[in-house]
mmCIF file of C-alpha atoms and ligand atoms in Angstrom:
data_model
loop_
_atom_site.group_PDB
_atom_site.id
_atom_site.type_symbol
_atom_site.label_atom_id
_atom_site.label_comp_id
_atom_site.label_asym_id
_atom_site.label_seq_id
_atom_site.Cartn_x
_atom_site.Cartn_y
_atom_site.Cartn_z
ATOM 1 C CA MET A 18 68.752 -168.565 -209.328
ATOM 2 C CA GLY A 19 67.242 -169.971 -206.176
ATOM 3 C CA GLU A 20 63.991 -168.670 -204.791
ATOM 4 C CA ARG A 21 64.181 -165.877 -202.198
ATOM 5 C CA PHE A 22 62.340 -165.757 -198.924
ATOM 6 C CA CYS A 23 61.339 -162.996 -196.490
ATOM 7 C CA TYR A 24 63.914 -163.010 -193.707
ATOM 8 C CA ARG A 25 61.300 -162.061 -191.138
ATOM 9 C CA CYS A 26 58.423 -164.465 -191.785
ATOM 10 C CA GLY A 27 59.930 -166.901 -194.264
ATOM 11 C CA ILE A 28 57.308 -166.517 -196.973
ATOM 12 C CA SER A 29 58.561 -167.014 -200.513
ATOM 13 C CA GLU A 30 58.915 -164.092 -202.876
ATOM 14 C CA ASP A 31 56.434 -165.777 -205.255
ATOM 15 C CA GLU A 32 53.791 -165.693 -202.586
ATOM 16 C CA GLY A 33 54.536 -162.493 -200.640
ATOM 17 C CA GLY A 34 56.795 -160.505 -202.930
ATOM 18 C CA PRO A 35 58.281 -158.690 -204.496
ATOM 19 C CA LEU A 36 60.706 -158.497 -201.609
ATOM 20 C CA ILE A 37 61.841 -155.056 -200.519
ATOM 21 C CA ASP A 38 65.153 -154.996 -198.685
ATOM 22 C CA GLY A 39 64.693 -158.705 -198.021
ATOM 23 C CA LEU A 40 61.190 -158.287 -196.617
ATOM 24 C CA CYS A 41 57.894 -159.476 -198.026
ATOM 25 C CA GLN A 42 55.222 -156.869 -198.726
ATOM 26 C CA VAL A 43 53.448 -157.321 -195.395
ATOM 27 C CA CYS A 44 56.645 -157.397 -193.338
ATOM 28 C CA PHE A 45 58.014 -154.354 -195.154
ATOM 29 C CA ARG A 46 54.945 -152.339 -194.110
ATOM 30 C CA LYS A 47 55.151 -153.676 -190.554
ATOM 31 C CA GLU A 48 58.839 -152.938 -190.210
ATOM 32 C CA ASN A 49 58.465 -149.486 -191.724
ATOM 33 C CA PRO A 50 55.413 -147.904 -190.155
ATOM 34 C CA VAL A 51 54.628 -144.400 -191.443
ATOM 35 C CA LEU A 52 52.569 -142.928 -188.617
ATOM 36 C CA LEU A 53 55.045 -141.990 -185.900
ATOM 37 C CA MET A 54 52.899 -139.824 -183.669
ATOM 38 C CA GLU A 55 52.775 -139.826 -179.896
ATOM 39 C CA ASN A 56 49.659 -141.223 -178.272
ATOM 40 C CA GLU A 57 49.127 -138.068 -176.241
ATOM 41 C CA ILE A 58 49.362 -134.415 -177.133
ATOM 42 C CA ASN A 59 49.221 -131.510 -174.700
ATOM 43 C CA THR A 60 48.137 -128.074 -175.768
ATOM 44 C CA GLU A 61 46.777 -124.889 -174.205
ATOM 45 C CA LEU A 62 44.520 -121.972 -174.847
ATOM 46 C CA CYS A 63 44.369 -118.585 -173.156
ATOM 47 C CA GLN A 64 41.486 -118.455 -170.716
ATOM 48 C CA ASN A 65 41.337 -114.688 -171.092
ATOM 49 C CA CYS A 66 41.294 -114.211 -174.860
ATOM 50 C CA GLY A 67 40.940 -117.684 -176.370
ATOM 51 C CA SER A 68 44.184 -117.444 -178.297
ATOM 52 C CA TYR A 69 46.462 -120.423 -178.792
ATOM 53 C CA LYS A 70 49.859 -121.152 -180.245
ATOM 54 C CA LYS A 71 49.985 -121.848 -183.950
ATOM 55 C CA GLY A 72 53.321 -122.283 -185.672
ATOM 56 C CA GLY A 73 55.010 -120.987 -182.523
ATOM 57 C CA VAL A 74 53.053 -117.737 -182.271
ATOM 58 C CA TRP A 75 49.919 -116.877 -180.346
ATOM 59 C CA VAL A 76 46.968 -116.322 -182.649
ATOM 60 C CA ASP A 77 43.369 -115.334 -182.109
ATOM 61 C CA PRO A 78 40.849 -118.107 -182.639
ATOM 62 C CA ARG A 79 38.372 -118.216 -185.500
ATOM 63 C CA SER A 80 35.575 -118.989 -183.070
ATOM 64 C CA TYR A 81 34.963 -117.707 -179.562
ATOM 65 C CA GLU A 82 32.187 -120.212 -178.956
ATOM 66 C CA LEU A 83 33.792 -122.401 -176.296
ATOM 67 C CA ASP A 84 33.009 -125.840 -177.767
ATOM 68 C CA GLU A 85 34.146 -124.801 -181.224
ATOM 69 C CA LEU A 86 37.167 -123.075 -179.772
ATOM 70 C CA ILE A 87 38.313 -126.212 -177.922
ATOM 71 C CA PHE A 88 38.059 -128.301 -181.073
ATOM 72 C CA GLU A 89 39.840 -125.604 -183.072
ATOM 73 C CA VAL A 90 42.738 -125.641 -180.604
ATOM 74 C CA ALA A 91 42.832 -129.441 -180.410
ATOM 75 C CA ASP A 92 42.650 -129.860 -184.210
ATOM 76 C CA ASN A 93 45.531 -127.445 -184.572
ATOM 77 C CA ALA A 94 47.656 -129.238 -181.982
ATOM 78 C CA LEU A 95 46.951 -132.545 -183.673
ATOM 79 C CA LEU A 96 47.884 -131.221 -187.113
ATOM 80 C CA GLU A 97 51.068 -129.669 -185.769
ATOM 81 C CA SER A 98 52.050 -132.956 -184.121
ATOM 82 C CA ILE A 99 51.634 -135.077 -187.206
ATOM 83 C CA SER A 100 54.837 -136.931 -187.700
ATOM 84 C CA LEU A 101 55.399 -139.379 -190.528
ATOM 85 C CA GLU A 102 58.198 -141.606 -191.723
ATOM 86 C CA GLU A 103 60.946 -139.536 -193.321
ATOM 87 C CA ARG A 104 60.344 -140.956 -196.777
ATOM 88 C CA VAL A 105 56.930 -139.274 -196.808
ATOM 89 C CA LYS A 106 57.461 -135.893 -198.411
ATOM 90 C CA ASP A 107 53.982 -134.834 -199.409
ATOM 91 C CA ILE A 108 51.107 -134.919 -196.910
ATOM 92 C CA LYS A 109 47.518 -134.163 -197.787
ATOM 93 C CA ILE A 110 44.800 -133.808 -195.170
ATOM 94 C CA VAL A 111 41.592 -135.242 -196.604
ATOM 95 C CA GLY A 112 38.160 -136.389 -195.516
ATOM 96 C CA LYS A 113 37.612 -139.981 -194.430
ATOM 97 C CA GLU A 114 35.765 -140.886 -197.613
ATOM 98 C CA GLU A 115 38.477 -139.664 -199.914
ATOM 99 C CA LEU A 116 41.034 -141.623 -197.929
ATOM 100 C CA GLU A 117 38.949 -144.816 -198.116
ATOM 101 C CA LYS A 118 38.575 -144.495 -201.865
ATOM 102 C CA CYS A 119 42.257 -143.901 -202.541
ATOM 103 C CA GLU A 120 44.009 -146.953 -203.966
ATOM 104 C CA ASN A 121 47.219 -145.594 -205.351
ATOM 105 C CA LEU A 122 49.756 -142.928 -204.446
ATOM 106 C CA GLU A 123 53.094 -141.767 -205.764
ATOM 107 C CA VAL A 124 56.195 -142.710 -203.786
ATOM 108 C CA GLY A 125 56.529 -140.196 -200.936
ATOM 109 C CA GLU A 126 52.837 -139.279 -200.895
ATOM 110 C CA ALA A 127 50.501 -139.685 -197.921
ATOM 111 C CA LEU A 128 46.850 -138.952 -197.230
ATOM 112 C CA ILE A 129 45.688 -138.337 -193.690
ATOM 113 C CA SER A 130 42.214 -138.036 -192.287
ATOM 114 C CA PHE A 131 41.318 -137.479 -188.674
ATOM 115 C CA GLU A 132 38.155 -137.194 -186.665
ATOM 116 C CA PRO A 133 37.256 -136.949 -183.016
ATOM 117 C CA VAL A 134 35.738 -140.182 -181.735
ATOM 118 C CA ASP A 135 35.350 -139.340 -178.062
ATOM 119 C CA TRP A 136 35.503 -136.134 -176.043
ATOM 120 C CA HIS A 137 35.044 -134.622 -172.594
ATOM 121 C CA ILE A 138 34.973 -130.874 -172.890
ATOM 122 C CA GLU A 139 32.771 -129.797 -169.979
ATOM 123 C CA HIS A 140 35.779 -128.761 -167.950
ATOM 124 C CA PHE A 141 39.498 -128.312 -168.295
ATOM 125 C CA PRO A 142 41.621 -130.049 -169.273
ATOM 126 C CA ALA A 143 39.352 -130.851 -172.189
ATOM 127 C CA ILE A 144 40.127 -134.302 -173.533
ATOM 128 C CA ILE A 145 39.506 -135.230 -177.138
ATOM 129 C CA THR A 146 40.334 -138.609 -178.650
ATOM 130 C CA TYR A 147 40.962 -138.590 -182.366
ATOM 131 C CA GLU A 148 41.166 -141.435 -184.775
ATOM 132 C CA ILE A 149 43.847 -140.832 -187.349
ATOM 133 C CA ASP A 150 43.881 -142.698 -190.585
ATOM 134 C CA VAL A 151 46.781 -142.590 -193.017
ATOM 135 C CA LYS A 152 47.562 -144.083 -196.406
ATOM 136 C CA ALA A 153 51.024 -143.762 -197.875
ATOM 137 C CA ARG A 154 53.576 -145.164 -200.268
ATOM 138 C CA ILE A 155 57.244 -145.027 -199.411
ATOM 139 C CA HIS A 156 58.676 -147.535 -201.872
ATOM 140 C CA GLU A 157 58.162 -148.050 -205.575
ATOM 141 C CA LEU A 158 57.949 -151.846 -205.203
ATOM 142 C CA GLN A 159 55.030 -151.591 -202.781
ATOM 143 C CA ARG A 160 52.024 -153.498 -204.129
ATOM 144 C CA GLU A 161 49.693 -152.189 -201.478
ATOM 145 C CA LEU A 162 49.679 -148.853 -199.744
ATOM 146 C CA HIS A 163 50.462 -148.459 -196.086
ATOM 147 C CA HIS A 164 47.180 -148.100 -194.258
ATOM 148 C CA GLU A 165 47.540 -147.310 -190.570
ATOM 149 C CA LYS A 166 45.140 -146.120 -187.913
ATOM 150 C CA LYS A 167 45.822 -144.768 -184.520
ATOM 151 C CA GLU A 168 44.026 -143.130 -181.627
ATOM 152 C CA VAL A 169 45.587 -139.967 -180.272
ATOM 153 C CA VAL A 170 44.380 -138.147 -177.176
ATOM 154 C CA VAL A 171 44.654 -134.364 -177.103
ATOM 155 C CA TYR A 172 44.566 -132.556 -173.757
ATOM 156 C CA VAL A 173 43.567 -128.888 -173.935
ATOM 157 C CA ARG A 174 44.580 -126.956 -170.830
ATOM 158 C CA GLN A 175 44.015 -123.372 -169.799
ATOM 159 C CA THR A 176 46.729 -120.806 -169.514
ATOM 160 C CA ILE A 177 47.193 -117.053 -169.831
ATOM 161 C CA CYS A 178 48.947 -115.944 -172.981
ATOM 162 C CA PRO A 179 51.900 -113.531 -172.694
ATOM 163 C CA ARG A 180 49.812 -110.690 -174.112
ATOM 164 C CA CYS A 181 47.051 -111.152 -171.532
ATOM 165 C CA GLN A 182 49.630 -111.504 -168.765
ATOM 166 C CA LYS A 183 50.796 -108.041 -169.681
ATOM 167 C CA PHE A 184 47.286 -106.713 -170.142
ATOM 168 C CA LEU A 185 46.052 -108.101 -166.818
ATOM 169 C CA GLY A 186 49.181 -106.799 -165.134
ATOM 170 C CA GLY A 187 48.294 -103.272 -166.148
ATOM 171 C CA TYR A 188 51.028 -103.000 -168.745
ATOM 172 C CA PHE A 189 51.050 -100.239 -171.315
ATOM 173 C CA GLU A 190 53.725 -99.014 -173.686
ATOM 174 C CA ALA A 191 52.350 -95.735 -174.947
ATOM 175 C CA ILE A 192 49.789 -93.089 -174.155
ATOM 176 C CA LEU A 193 47.644 -91.700 -176.909
ATOM 177 C CA GLN A 194 46.670 -88.195 -175.892
ATOM 178 C CA VAL A 195 43.749 -86.684 -177.728
ATOM 179 C CA ARG A 196 43.581 -82.936 -177.351
ATOM 180 C CA ALA A 197 42.373 -79.898 -179.247
ATOM 181 C CA GLU A 198 44.249 -76.742 -180.113
ATOM 182 C CA GLU A 199 43.515 -73.912 -177.669
ATOM 183 C CA ARG A 200 40.299 -75.460 -176.414
ATOM 184 C CA LYS A 201 38.913 -78.400 -174.509
ATOM 185 C CA LEU A 202 37.526 -81.422 -176.274
ATOM 186 C CA GLY A 203 33.717 -81.253 -176.517
ATOM 187 C CA ARG A 204 31.369 -83.966 -175.285
ATOM 188 C CA GLU A 205 30.222 -84.987 -178.752
ATOM 189 C CA GLU A 206 33.782 -85.088 -180.043
ATOM 190 C CA ARG A 207 34.827 -87.278 -177.131
ATOM 191 C CA ASP A 208 32.069 -89.770 -177.881
ATOM 192 C CA GLU A 209 32.852 -89.804 -181.607
ATOM 193 C CA ILE A 210 36.564 -90.227 -181.047
ATOM 194 C CA THR A 211 36.085 -92.982 -178.473
ATOM 195 C CA LYS A 212 33.888 -94.821 -180.969
ATOM 196 C CA LEU A 213 36.421 -94.364 -183.761
ATOM 197 C CA VAL A 214 39.249 -95.556 -181.503
ATOM 198 C CA GLU A 215 37.328 -98.676 -180.463
ATOM 199 C CA GLN A 216 36.544 -99.593 -184.072
ATOM 200 C CA LYS A 217 40.101 -98.990 -185.173
ATOM 201 C CA VAL A 218 41.554 -100.991 -182.284
ATOM 202 C CA ASP A 219 39.527 -104.030 -183.328
ATOM 203 C CA GLU A 220 41.120 -103.706 -186.760
ATOM 204 C CA ILE A 221 44.619 -103.144 -185.392
ATOM 205 C CA MET A 222 44.392 -106.072 -182.967
ATOM 206 C CA ARG A 223 43.944 -108.454 -185.882
ATOM 207 C CA ARG A 224 47.566 -107.740 -186.815
ATOM 208 C CA ASP A 225 49.062 -106.411 -183.617
ATOM 209 C CA ARG A 226 47.896 -108.370 -180.601
ATOM 210 C CA MET A 227 49.608 -105.889 -178.292
ATOM 211 C CA GLY A 228 47.485 -103.078 -179.734
ATOM 212 C CA PHE A 229 45.030 -103.237 -176.830
ATOM 213 C CA ILE A 230 43.678 -100.313 -174.862
ATOM 214 C CA GLN A 231 44.702 -100.853 -171.262
ATOM 215 C CA ASP A 232 42.655 -97.960 -169.986
ATOM 216 C CA SER A 233 41.188 -94.659 -171.037
ATOM 217 C CA ILE A 234 41.046 -91.619 -168.842
ATOM 218 C CA GLU A 235 38.860 -88.579 -169.373
ATOM 219 C CA LEU A 236 40.636 -85.368 -168.537
ATOM 220 C CA GLU A 237 39.284 -81.872 -168.569
ATOM 221 C CA GLU A 238 41.205 -81.025 -171.727
ATOM 222 C CA GLY A 239 40.845 -84.356 -173.558
ATOM 223 C CA ILE A 240 41.220 -88.126 -173.354
ATOM 224 C CA ASP A 241 44.234 -90.340 -172.638
ATOM 225 C CA PHE A 242 44.260 -93.866 -174.026
ATOM 226 C CA TYR A 243 46.789 -96.205 -172.419
ATOM 227 C CA MET A 244 47.942 -98.503 -175.194
ATOM 228 C CA GLY A 245 49.737 -101.835 -175.272
ATOM 229 C CA SER A 246 51.812 -100.830 -178.280
ATOM 230 C CA THR A 247 53.334 -97.610 -179.557
ATOM 231 C CA LYS A 248 52.656 -98.660 -183.131
ATOM 232 C CA ALA A 249 48.960 -98.982 -182.377
ATOM 233 C CA ALA A 250 48.924 -95.560 -180.666
ATOM 234 C CA ARG A 251 50.482 -94.039 -183.803
ATOM 235 C CA LYS A 252 47.965 -95.741 -186.049
ATOM 236 C CA LEU A 253 45.093 -94.432 -183.954
ATOM 237 C CA ALA A 254 46.490 -90.905 -183.980
ATOM 238 C CA GLN A 255 46.728 -91.154 -187.769
ATOM 239 C CA ALA A 256 43.152 -92.392 -188.037
ATOM 240 C CA ILE A 257 41.879 -89.511 -185.909
ATOM 241 C CA LYS A 258 43.870 -87.031 -187.981
ATOM 242 C CA GLU A 259 42.467 -88.426 -191.214
ATOM 243 C CA ARG A 260 38.944 -87.953 -189.912
ATOM 244 C CA TYR A 261 39.234 -84.618 -188.104
ATOM 245 C CA GLY A 262 42.492 -82.975 -189.142
ATOM 246 C CA GLY A 263 45.028 -81.755 -186.602
ATOM 247 C CA SER A 264 48.673 -82.434 -185.901
ATOM 248 C CA ILE A 265 50.564 -85.332 -184.334
ATOM 249 C CA SER A 266 53.593 -85.101 -182.112
ATOM 250 C CA GLU A 267 55.493 -87.527 -179.941
ATOM 251 C CA ALA A 268 57.245 -87.187 -176.641
ATOM 252 C CA TYR A 269 59.361 -89.663 -174.713
ATOM 253 C CA GLN A 270 59.346 -89.888 -171.002
ATOM 254 C CA LEU A 271 62.062 -91.590 -169.046
ATOM 255 C CA ILE A 272 60.278 -93.955 -166.686
ATOM 256 C CA GLY A 273 63.136 -95.981 -165.285
ATOM 257 C CA GLN A 274 66.448 -97.627 -165.771
ATOM 258 C CA ASP A 275 67.107 -100.992 -167.342
ATOM 259 C CA ARG A 276 69.932 -102.078 -165.030
ATOM 260 C CA MET A 277 70.822 -105.100 -167.118
ATOM 261 C CA ARG A 278 71.628 -102.969 -170.127
ATOM 262 C CA SER A 279 72.225 -99.719 -168.203
ATOM 263 C CA LYS A 280 69.821 -98.045 -170.543
ATOM 264 C CA GLY A 281 66.894 -95.741 -169.876
ATOM 265 C CA VAL A 282 63.403 -97.155 -170.305
ATOM 266 C CA HIS A 283 61.127 -94.750 -172.126
ATOM 267 C CA ARG A 284 57.444 -94.449 -172.597
ATOM 268 C CA THR A 285 56.053 -92.775 -175.665
ATOM 269 C CA SER A 286 53.266 -90.252 -175.621
ATOM 270 C CA VAL A 287 51.634 -89.851 -178.997
ATOM 271 C CA ARG A 288 49.647 -86.664 -179.089
ATOM 272 C CA ILE A 289 47.008 -85.790 -181.632
ATOM 273 C CA ARG A 290 45.914 -82.200 -181.395
ATOM 274 C CA LEU A 291 42.636 -81.519 -183.179
ATOM 275 C CA PRO A 292 42.161 -78.200 -184.940
ATOM 276 C CA LYS A 293 40.984 -75.336 -182.792
ATOM 277 C CA PHE A 294 38.022 -74.818 -185.124
ATOM 278 C CA VAL A 295 34.642 -76.413 -184.668
ATOM 279 C CA LYS A 296 31.549 -76.424 -186.857
ATOM 280 C CA GLY A 297 29.686 -73.128 -186.521
ATOM 281 C CA ASP A 298 32.811 -71.095 -185.740
ATOM 282 C CA ILE A 299 33.110 -67.675 -187.328
ATOM 283 C CA VAL A 300 36.548 -67.144 -188.840
ATOM 284 C CA ARG A 301 38.359 -64.582 -190.984
ATOM 285 C CA ASP A 302 41.287 -64.792 -193.346
ATOM 286 C CA LYS A 303 44.095 -62.314 -193.904
ATOM 287 C CA LYS A 304 42.131 -60.574 -196.675
ATOM 288 C CA GLY A 305 39.352 -59.842 -194.210
ATOM 289 C CA ASN A 306 36.832 -62.334 -195.583
ATOM 290 C CA ILE A 307 34.456 -63.631 -192.950
ATOM 291 C CA TYR A 308 33.398 -67.271 -193.022
ATOM 292 C CA GLU A 309 31.309 -69.679 -191.077
ATOM 293 C CA VAL A 310 32.854 -73.126 -190.592
ATOM 294 C CA GLU A 311 30.480 -75.674 -192.084
ATOM 295 C CA ARG A 312 32.474 -78.866 -191.962
ATOM 296 C CA ILE A 313 35.882 -80.052 -190.820
ATOM 297 C CA ASP A 314 37.742 -83.148 -191.917
ATOM 298 C CA GLY A 315 41.229 -84.511 -192.400
ATOM 299 C CA LYS A 316 41.744 -82.569 -195.622
ATOM 300 C CA GLY A 317 40.538 -79.152 -194.533
ATOM 301 C CA MET A 318 37.418 -77.120 -193.882
ATOM 302 C CA GLU A 319 34.265 -76.292 -195.755
ATOM 303 C CA LEU A 320 33.818 -72.545 -195.278
ATOM 304 C CA MET A 321 30.794 -70.443 -196.091
ATOM 305 C CA ASN A 322 31.812 -66.960 -197.174
ATOM 306 C CA LEU A 323 29.288 -64.810 -195.319
ATOM 307 C CA LYS A 324 29.445 -62.039 -197.876
ATOM 308 C CA THR A 325 28.969 -64.094 -201.052
ATOM 309 C CA LEU A 326 27.156 -66.911 -199.222
ATOM 310 C CA GLU A 327 29.153 -69.371 -201.274
ATOM 311 C CA SER A 328 30.835 -72.434 -199.786
ATOM 312 C CA GLU A 329 34.433 -73.170 -200.502
ATOM 313 C CA HIS A 330 36.772 -75.922 -199.402
ATOM 314 C CA LYS A 331 40.126 -74.842 -198.084
ATOM 315 C CA ASP A 332 42.770 -77.445 -197.346
ATOM 316 C CA TRP A 333 44.792 -77.208 -194.147
ATOM 317 C CA LYS A 334 47.804 -75.779 -195.976
ATOM 318 C CA THR A 335 45.732 -72.946 -197.437
ATOM 319 C CA ILE A 336 44.077 -72.346 -194.094
ATOM 320 C CA LYS A 337 47.493 -71.830 -192.563
ATOM 321 C CA ARG A 338 48.775 -69.740 -195.451
ATOM 322 C CA ASP A 339 45.698 -67.485 -195.416
ATOM 323 C CA ASP A 340 45.988 -67.009 -191.652
ATOM 324 C CA VAL A 341 42.472 -68.272 -191.095
ATOM 325 C CA ASP A 342 41.625 -67.755 -187.471
ATOM 326 C CA THR A 343 38.663 -67.296 -185.227
ATOM 327 C CA VAL A 344 37.383 -63.774 -184.892
ATOM 328 C CA GLU A 345 35.436 -62.034 -182.191
ATOM 329 C CA HIS A 346 31.777 -61.887 -183.095
ATOM 330 C CA GLU A 347 28.273 -61.761 -181.814
ATOM 331 C CA LYS A 348 25.514 -64.068 -182.993
ATOM 332 C CA MET A 349 21.891 -62.947 -182.921
ATOM 333 C CA ASN A 350 18.487 -63.437 -184.450
ATOM 334 C CA ALA A 351 16.867 -60.541 -186.270
ATOM 335 C CA MET A 352 13.659 -59.950 -188.146
ATOM 336 C CA VAL A 353 13.484 -58.343 -191.565
ATOM 337 C CA THR A 354 11.393 -55.222 -191.219
ATOM 338 C CA SER A 355 11.788 -53.767 -194.710
ATOM 339 C CA ILE A 356 13.621 -54.452 -197.932
ATOM 340 C CA THR A 357 14.681 -52.010 -200.634
ATOM 341 C CA PRO A 358 16.627 -52.966 -203.808
ATOM 342 C CA GLU A 359 19.933 -52.082 -202.105
ATOM 343 C CA GLU A 360 19.286 -52.440 -198.411
ATOM 344 C CA ALA A 361 17.540 -54.518 -195.826
ATOM 345 C CA GLN A 362 16.397 -53.341 -192.422
ATOM 346 C CA PHE A 363 16.462 -55.725 -189.498
ATOM 347 C CA MET A 364 15.323 -55.680 -185.909
ATOM 348 C CA ASP A 365 17.396 -57.426 -183.260
ATOM 349 C CA MET A 366 15.023 -59.834 -181.482
ATOM 350 C CA ARG A 367 16.634 -59.287 -178.095
ATOM 351 C CA THR A 368 17.097 -55.561 -178.001
ATOM 352 C CA TYR A 369 14.463 -54.528 -180.611
ATOM 353 C CA GLU A 370 17.048 -52.184 -182.061
ATOM 354 C CA THR A 371 16.829 -51.761 -185.772
ATOM 355 C CA PHE A 372 19.726 -51.488 -188.182
ATOM 356 C CA GLU A 373 20.337 -51.452 -191.912
ATOM 357 C CA MET A 374 22.722 -53.438 -194.007
ATOM 358 C CA GLU A 375 23.564 -53.909 -197.634
ATOM 359 C CA LYS A 376 21.064 -56.372 -199.054
ATOM 360 C CA PRO A 377 22.644 -59.799 -198.757
ATOM 361 C CA LYS A 378 22.943 -62.231 -201.669
ATOM 362 C CA MET A 379 19.986 -64.272 -200.578
ATOM 363 C CA GLU A 380 16.271 -63.955 -200.761
ATOM 364 C CA LEU A 381 14.740 -62.369 -197.666
ATOM 365 C CA LYS A 382 11.138 -62.194 -196.591
ATOM 366 C CA GLU A 383 9.706 -59.345 -194.600
ATOM 367 C CA GLY A 384 8.576 -60.422 -191.163
ATOM 368 C CA GLU A 385 10.856 -63.440 -191.041
ATOM 369 C CA VAL A 386 13.619 -64.016 -188.496
ATOM 370 C CA TYR A 387 17.152 -64.840 -189.641
ATOM 371 C CA PRO A 388 20.327 -65.799 -187.824
ATOM 372 C CA LEU A 389 22.890 -63.035 -188.071
ATOM 373 C CA VAL A 390 26.391 -62.470 -186.963
ATOM 374 C CA LYS A 391 28.082 -59.175 -186.193
ATOM 375 C CA VAL A 392 31.808 -58.951 -186.845
ATOM 376 C CA LYS A 393 33.756 -55.733 -186.373
ATOM 377 C CA GLY A 394 30.626 -53.623 -186.593
ATOM 378 C CA ARG A 395 29.349 -55.345 -189.720
ATOM 379 C CA TYR A 396 26.320 -57.591 -189.926
ATOM 380 C CA TYR A 397 26.143 -60.787 -191.963
ATOM 381 C CA VAL A 398 23.151 -62.973 -192.548
ATOM 382 C CA ARG A 399 23.851 -66.646 -192.016
ATOM 383 C CA LYS A 400 22.014 -69.412 -193.813
ATOM 384 C CA LYS A 401 19.224 -70.935 -191.775
ATOM 385 C CA ARG A 402 19.960 -74.435 -190.559
ATOM 386 C CA ASP A 403 17.568 -77.130 -189.476
HETATM 387 ZN ZN1 ZN B 519 57.479 -161.371 -194.327
HETATM 388 ZN ZN1 ZN B 520 45.225 -114.093 -173.942
#
């Protein structure tokens, strides 16, 4: 058998082999480069929200600090543009040191490291030059690994993402209407609910970028939140219901005609109606028990029975079943003027009228003033609150 030579450079197989497809080791690597990337990459970030495209979808950045954000966007664009010879099947991104140390790889394996070597990020487009380093093996007869370096320039431009285009254009998909049953929403409730909604929206926006609040409008009876997504409006209504109780309903309003599909375009109103009860309300049930509302939440109400002075929790189902409803009453302060084993005598602090009542199930002190409530001609002593 005669000696073989590299057809490209003429070196003998003894010296430069083993030959691969007729090429010496060096020529094989030269003829089959692994790093096939472009020299320039263009990418963009949203100037309104900092989001950028990752895997084809707009995502929020990890960092909102502008320098870090620009590098985050550029790094991502670089990683997404990595293109290697088709025989490379397994790519690992590593640090420069690990790459330097690596001397052997399986066929089809590659290590890549990259680092910025020069950048101008004071204004847009931001320009970052990266040095990319790759080691790879694509043939089992390779004595030495491919080791290639390349400089790639990434341009980061500003744009407005589709979500922000809609947001800035005043777009909304649904209205979340926060109301209360048979009453107007109180000031404190409004503040609490607005806070809850803002917290919840932050959470929702992590998954649903359209879940923004376009606007909120204070009305006499409640608050309207103009929302970027119906799903988000529903989630908020649910969150409010879990905290305060109430009922949710939806209505659809025809707002126009989609001529292309000759279909009506609808807008959803999601309405959460809070219970009519508020803390401190005096209520009765169908058995005639009188209660003071102590606490309200998503599950039901904590009610203080004004006769036994014991608290009980009734869930919303029970409240409905027992016909719990507000009752006409009069609140007053009265002083204990005398106590007998069965009765207590009080004096109304406004009118100075005195009256007797069955001694309540709590300890009373002569000369002290207590909050009372009069319901249907009967007096009840309420527990003092701070
Ligand atoms: Zn050669
Ligand atoms: Zn945006």
